[in-house]
PDB file of C-alpha atoms in Angstrom:
ATOM      1  CA  UNK N   1     100.946 -80.157  15.267  1.00 51.00           C
ATOM      2  CA  UNK N   2     103.311 -77.721  17.489  1.00 56.00           C
ATOM      3  CA  UNK N   3     101.673 -74.909  15.131  1.00 54.00           C
ATOM      4  CA  UNK N   4      98.484 -75.651  15.647  1.00 50.00           C
ATOM      5  CA  UNK N   5      99.032 -75.353  19.404  1.00 54.00           C
ATOM      6  CA  UNK N   6     100.759 -72.186  19.096  1.00 57.00           C
ATOM      7  CA  UNK N   7      97.612 -70.701  17.100  1.00 54.00           C
ATOM      8  CA  UNK N   8      95.410 -72.088  19.494  1.00 56.00           C
ATOM      9  CA  UNK N   9      97.497 -70.408  22.448  1.00 58.00           C
ATOM     10  CA  UNK N  10      97.909 -67.257  20.794  1.00 55.00           C
ATOM     11  CA  UNK N  11      93.688 -66.944  19.932  1.00 57.00           C
ATOM     12  CA  UNK N  12      92.799 -68.089  23.278  1.00 55.00           C
ATOM     13  CA  UNK N  13      95.366 -67.237  25.627  1.00 62.00           C
ATOM     14  CA  UNK N  14      96.855 -64.239  23.993  1.00 62.00           C
ATOM     15  CA  UNK N  15      95.963 -61.081  22.309  1.00 63.00           C
ATOM     16  CA  UNK N  16      92.326 -61.931  20.997  1.00 74.00           C
ATOM     17  CA  UNK N  17      91.714 -63.956  24.535  1.00 77.00           C
ATOM     18  CA  UNK N  18      88.712 -62.321  25.704  1.00 78.00           C
ATOM     19  CA  UNK N  19      87.005 -61.708  22.492  1.00 80.00           C
ATOM     20  CA  UNK N  20      87.745 -65.273  21.267  1.00 84.00           C
ATOM     21  CA  UNK N  21      86.558 -67.039  24.556  1.00 86.00           C
ATOM     22  CA  UNK N  22      83.426 -64.626  24.512  1.00 84.00           C
ATOM     23  CA  UNK N  23      82.950 -66.013  21.055  1.00 86.00           C
ATOM     24  CA  UNK N  24      82.747 -69.588  22.279  1.00 90.00           C
ATOM     25  CA  UNK N  25      80.532 -68.806  24.885  1.00 91.00           C
ATOM     26  CA  UNK N  26      78.589 -66.655  22.737  1.00 88.00           C
ATOM     27  CA  UNK N  27      77.872 -69.506  20.392  1.00 91.00           C
ATOM     28  CA  UNK N  28      77.105 -71.939  23.428  1.00 94.00           C
ATOM     29  CA  UNK N  29      74.500 -68.944  24.488  1.00 92.00           C
ATOM     30  CA  UNK N  30      72.806 -68.517  20.916  1.00 91.00           C
ATOM     31  CA  UNK N  31      72.661 -72.309  20.655  1.00 95.00           C
ATOM     32  CA  UNK N  32      70.778 -72.451  24.020  1.00 96.00           C
ATOM     33  CA  UNK N  33      68.858 -69.248  23.173  1.00 94.00           C
ATOM     34  CA  UNK N  34      67.714 -70.305  19.958  1.00 94.00           C
ATOM     35  CA  UNK N  35      66.701 -73.756  20.826  1.00 97.00           C
ATOM     36  CA  UNK N  36      64.417 -72.322  23.670  1.00 97.00           C
ATOM     37  CA  UNK N  37      63.153 -70.028  21.675  1.00 95.00           C
ATOM     38  CA  UNK N  38      62.159 -72.192  18.572  1.00 96.00           C
ATOM     39  CA  UNK N  39      60.667 -74.845  20.923  1.00 96.00           C
ATOM     40  CA  UNK N  40      58.676 -72.111  22.890  1.00 96.00           C
ATOM     41  CA  UNK N  41      57.808 -70.345  19.658  1.00 95.00           C
ATOM     42  CA  UNK N  42      56.831 -73.596  17.727  1.00 95.00           C
ATOM     43  CA  UNK N  43      55.068 -75.593  20.367  1.00 95.00           C
ATOM     44  CA  UNK N  44      53.255 -73.269  22.599  1.00 94.00           C
ATOM     45  CA  UNK N  45      50.951 -70.482  22.144  1.00 91.00           C
ATOM     46  CA  UNK N  46      53.332 -67.975  23.940  1.00 94.00           C
ATOM     47  CA  UNK N  47      54.302 -66.023  20.601  1.00 93.00           C
ATOM     48  CA  UNK N  48      57.563 -64.783  19.281  1.00 92.00           C
ATOM     49  CA  UNK N  49      58.335 -62.232  22.215  1.00 93.00           C
ATOM     50  CA  UNK N  50      57.220 -64.714  25.024  1.00 95.00           C
ATOM     51  CA  UNK N  51      59.697 -67.013  23.144  1.00 95.00           C
ATOM     52  CA  UNK N  52      62.312 -64.365  23.159  1.00 92.00           C
ATOM     53  CA  UNK N  53      62.411 -63.528  26.948  1.00 94.00           C
ATOM     54  CA  UNK N  54      62.690 -67.366  27.806  1.00 96.00           C
ATOM     55  CA  UNK N  55      65.276 -68.003  25.149  1.00 95.00           C
ATOM     56  CA  UNK N  56      67.066 -65.048  26.172  1.00 91.00           C
ATOM     57  CA  UNK N  57      66.822 -66.137  29.817  1.00 93.00           C
ATOM     58  CA  UNK N  58      68.380 -69.311  29.460  1.00 95.00           C
ATOM     59  CA  UNK N  59      70.881 -68.122  27.382  1.00 93.00           C
ATOM     60  CA  UNK N  60      72.180 -65.362  30.098  1.00 89.00           C
ATOM     61  CA  UNK N  61      72.195 -67.997  32.640  1.00 90.00           C
ATOM     62  CA  UNK N  62      74.739 -69.791  31.036  1.00 92.00           C
ATOM     63  CA  UNK N  63      76.641 -66.816  29.726  1.00 88.00           C
ATOM     64  CA  UNK N  64      76.964 -65.593  33.469  1.00 86.00           C
ATOM     65  CA  UNK N  65      78.019 -68.809  34.747  1.00 85.00           C
ATOM     66  CA  UNK N  66      80.920 -69.028  31.535  1.00 87.00           C
ATOM     67  CA  UNK N  67      81.869 -65.828  31.356  1.00 82.00           C
ATOM     68  CA  UNK N  68      82.442 -65.001  34.936  1.00 81.00           C
ATOM     69  CA  UNK N  69      84.791 -68.492  35.382  1.00 81.00           C
ATOM     70  CA  UNK N  70      86.472 -68.550  31.833  1.00 82.00           C
ATOM     71  CA  UNK N  71      86.195 -65.516  29.660  1.00 80.00           C
ATOM     72  CA  UNK N  72      86.473 -62.510  32.521  1.00 76.00           C
ATOM     73  CA  UNK N  73      88.203 -64.724  34.958  1.00 74.00           C
ATOM     74  CA  UNK N  74      87.664 -62.592  38.145  1.00 63.00           C
ATOM     75  CA  UNK N  75      90.543 -60.704  39.415  1.00 57.00           C
ATOM     76  CA  UNK N  76      89.147 -58.824  42.388  1.00 56.00           C
ATOM     77  CA  UNK N  77      88.549 -60.808  45.522  1.00 53.00           C
ATOM     78  CA  UNK N  78      86.441 -57.622  47.169  1.00 57.00           C
ATOM     79  CA  UNK N  79      83.877 -57.546  44.452  1.00 59.00           C
ATOM     80  CA  UNK N  80      80.453 -59.169  45.756  1.00 72.00           C
ATOM     81  CA  UNK N  81      79.077 -61.947  43.277  1.00 76.00           C
ATOM     82  CA  UNK N  82      75.550 -60.653  44.198  1.00 80.00           C
ATOM     83  CA  UNK N  83      76.358 -57.269  42.969  1.00 82.00           C
ATOM     84  CA  UNK N  84      78.297 -58.260  39.918  1.00 81.00           C
ATOM     85  CA  UNK N  85      75.162 -60.650  39.161  1.00 83.00           C
ATOM     86  CA  UNK N  86      72.654 -57.602  39.443  1.00 88.00           C
ATOM     87  CA  UNK N  87      75.056 -55.708  37.098  1.00 88.00           C
ATOM     88  CA  UNK N  88      74.837 -58.520  34.601  1.00 87.00           C
ATOM     89  CA  UNK N  89      71.179 -58.904  34.934  1.00 89.00           C
ATOM     90  CA  UNK N  90      70.557 -55.300  34.413  1.00 93.00           C
ATOM     91  CA  UNK N  91      73.124 -55.387  31.214  1.00 91.00           C
ATOM     92  CA  UNK N  92      70.914 -58.356  29.753  1.00 90.00           C
ATOM     93  CA  UNK N  93      67.749 -56.415  30.863  1.00 93.00           C
ATOM     94  CA  UNK N  94      68.575 -53.713  28.797  1.00 93.00           C
ATOM     95  CA  UNK N  95      70.215 -55.944  25.790  1.00 91.00           C
ATOM     96  CA  UNK N  96      66.636 -57.872  25.908  1.00 92.00           C
ATOM     97  CA  UNK N  97      64.612 -54.692  25.933  1.00 94.00           C
ATOM     98  CA  UNK N  98      66.549 -53.652  22.559  1.00 92.00           C
ATOM     99  CA  UNK N  99      66.240 -57.019  20.846  1.00 91.00           C
ATOM    100  CA  UNK N 100      62.306 -57.301  21.612  1.00 94.00           C
ATOM    101  CA  UNK N 101      62.070 -53.668  19.972  1.00 95.00           C
ATOM    102  CA  UNK N 102      64.353 -54.563  17.050  1.00 95.00           C
ATOM    103  CA  UNK N 103      62.113 -57.889  16.860  1.00 94.00           C
ATOM    104  CA  UNK N 104      58.940 -56.143  16.938  1.00 95.00           C
ATOM    105  CA  UNK N 105      60.223 -53.649  14.325  1.00 96.00           C
ATOM    106  CA  UNK N 106      61.607 -56.364  12.046  1.00 96.00           C
ATOM    107  CA  UNK N 107      58.673 -58.782  12.126  1.00 96.00           C
ATOM    108  CA  UNK N 108      55.550 -56.567  12.557  1.00 96.00           C
ATOM    109  CA  UNK N 109      56.605 -53.431  10.914  1.00 96.00           C
ATOM    110  CA  UNK N 110      59.297 -55.020   8.100  1.00 96.00           C
ATOM    111  CA  UNK N 111      57.492 -58.162   7.702  1.00 96.00           C
ATOM    112  CA  UNK N 112      60.843 -59.958   8.217  1.00 96.00           C
ATOM    113  CA  UNK N 113      60.961 -63.469   9.091  1.00 96.00           C
ATOM    114  CA  UNK N 114      61.154 -64.290  12.800  1.00 94.00           C
ATOM    115  CA  UNK N 115      64.072 -66.433  12.593  1.00 94.00           C
ATOM    116  CA  UNK N 116      65.792 -63.962  10.164  1.00 95.00           C
ATOM    117  CA  UNK N 117      64.931 -61.106  12.691  1.00 95.00           C
ATOM    118  CA  UNK N 118      66.082 -63.479  15.417  1.00 91.00           C
ATOM    119  CA  UNK N 119      69.620 -63.867  13.922  1.00 93.00           C
ATOM    120  CA  UNK N 120      69.753 -59.868  13.388  1.00 94.00           C
ATOM    121  CA  UNK N 121      68.845 -59.029  17.053  1.00 92.00           C
ATOM    122  CA  UNK N 122      71.229 -61.877  18.136  1.00 89.00           C
ATOM    123  CA  UNK N 123      74.341 -59.878  16.596  1.00 89.00           C
ATOM    124  CA  UNK N 124      72.994 -56.407  17.991  1.00 88.00           C
ATOM    125  CA  UNK N 125      72.900 -58.285  21.228  1.00 87.00           C
ATOM    126  CA  UNK N 126      76.575 -59.788  21.351  1.00 85.00           C
ATOM    127  CA  UNK N 127      77.907 -56.539  20.502  1.00 88.00           C
ATOM    128  CA  UNK N 128      76.056 -54.568  23.296  1.00 87.00           C
ATOM    129  CA  UNK N 129      77.034 -57.417  25.626  1.00 86.00           C
ATOM    130  CA  UNK N 130      80.830 -57.856  24.863  1.00 84.00           C
ATOM    131  CA  UNK N 131      81.104 -54.382  25.627  1.00 89.00           C
ATOM    132  CA  UNK N 132      78.793 -54.128  28.364  1.00 89.00           C
ATOM    133  CA  UNK N 133      80.544 -57.180  30.340  1.00 82.00           C
ATOM    134  CA  UNK N 134      84.009 -55.849  29.569  1.00 81.00           C
ATOM    135  CA  UNK N 135      83.573 -52.452  30.939  1.00 87.00           C
ATOM    136  CA  UNK N 136      81.136 -52.688  33.291  1.00 84.00           C
ATOM    137  CA  UNK N 137      80.523 -55.944  34.807  1.00 82.00           C
ATOM    138  CA  UNK N 138      83.744 -57.992  34.751  1.00 75.00           C
ATOM    139  CA  UNK N 139      86.070 -55.477  34.593  1.00 70.00           C
TER     140      UNK N 139
END
């Protein structure tokens, strides 16, 4: 049991702290995003682009709260939360534009299933977001 605790401490508080915490929050965000995306894509007439915007938006809100409080614990007292939130929103708008463009390319041009495309663009967004959060937003 002690070795499990040591592994847990090493992963979530040691060398891989940021990446592992970001991963946990990323899974939560992705579940929220996919749930909202699927609900709107299947049960409304707004299409996959509108569903992507809504799903991504709900995931972003969750992401800001948990990444700020847990993953990239705020170290600077001087930084204003509004400025930080605006940076976060700008990063996510850029990421959303990338995912919408990639989804449109994959679904419309390459005829890839919308849910497979969703998985692919989610992976791209995670890479862009982690690097942007670490070096721009929560530095």
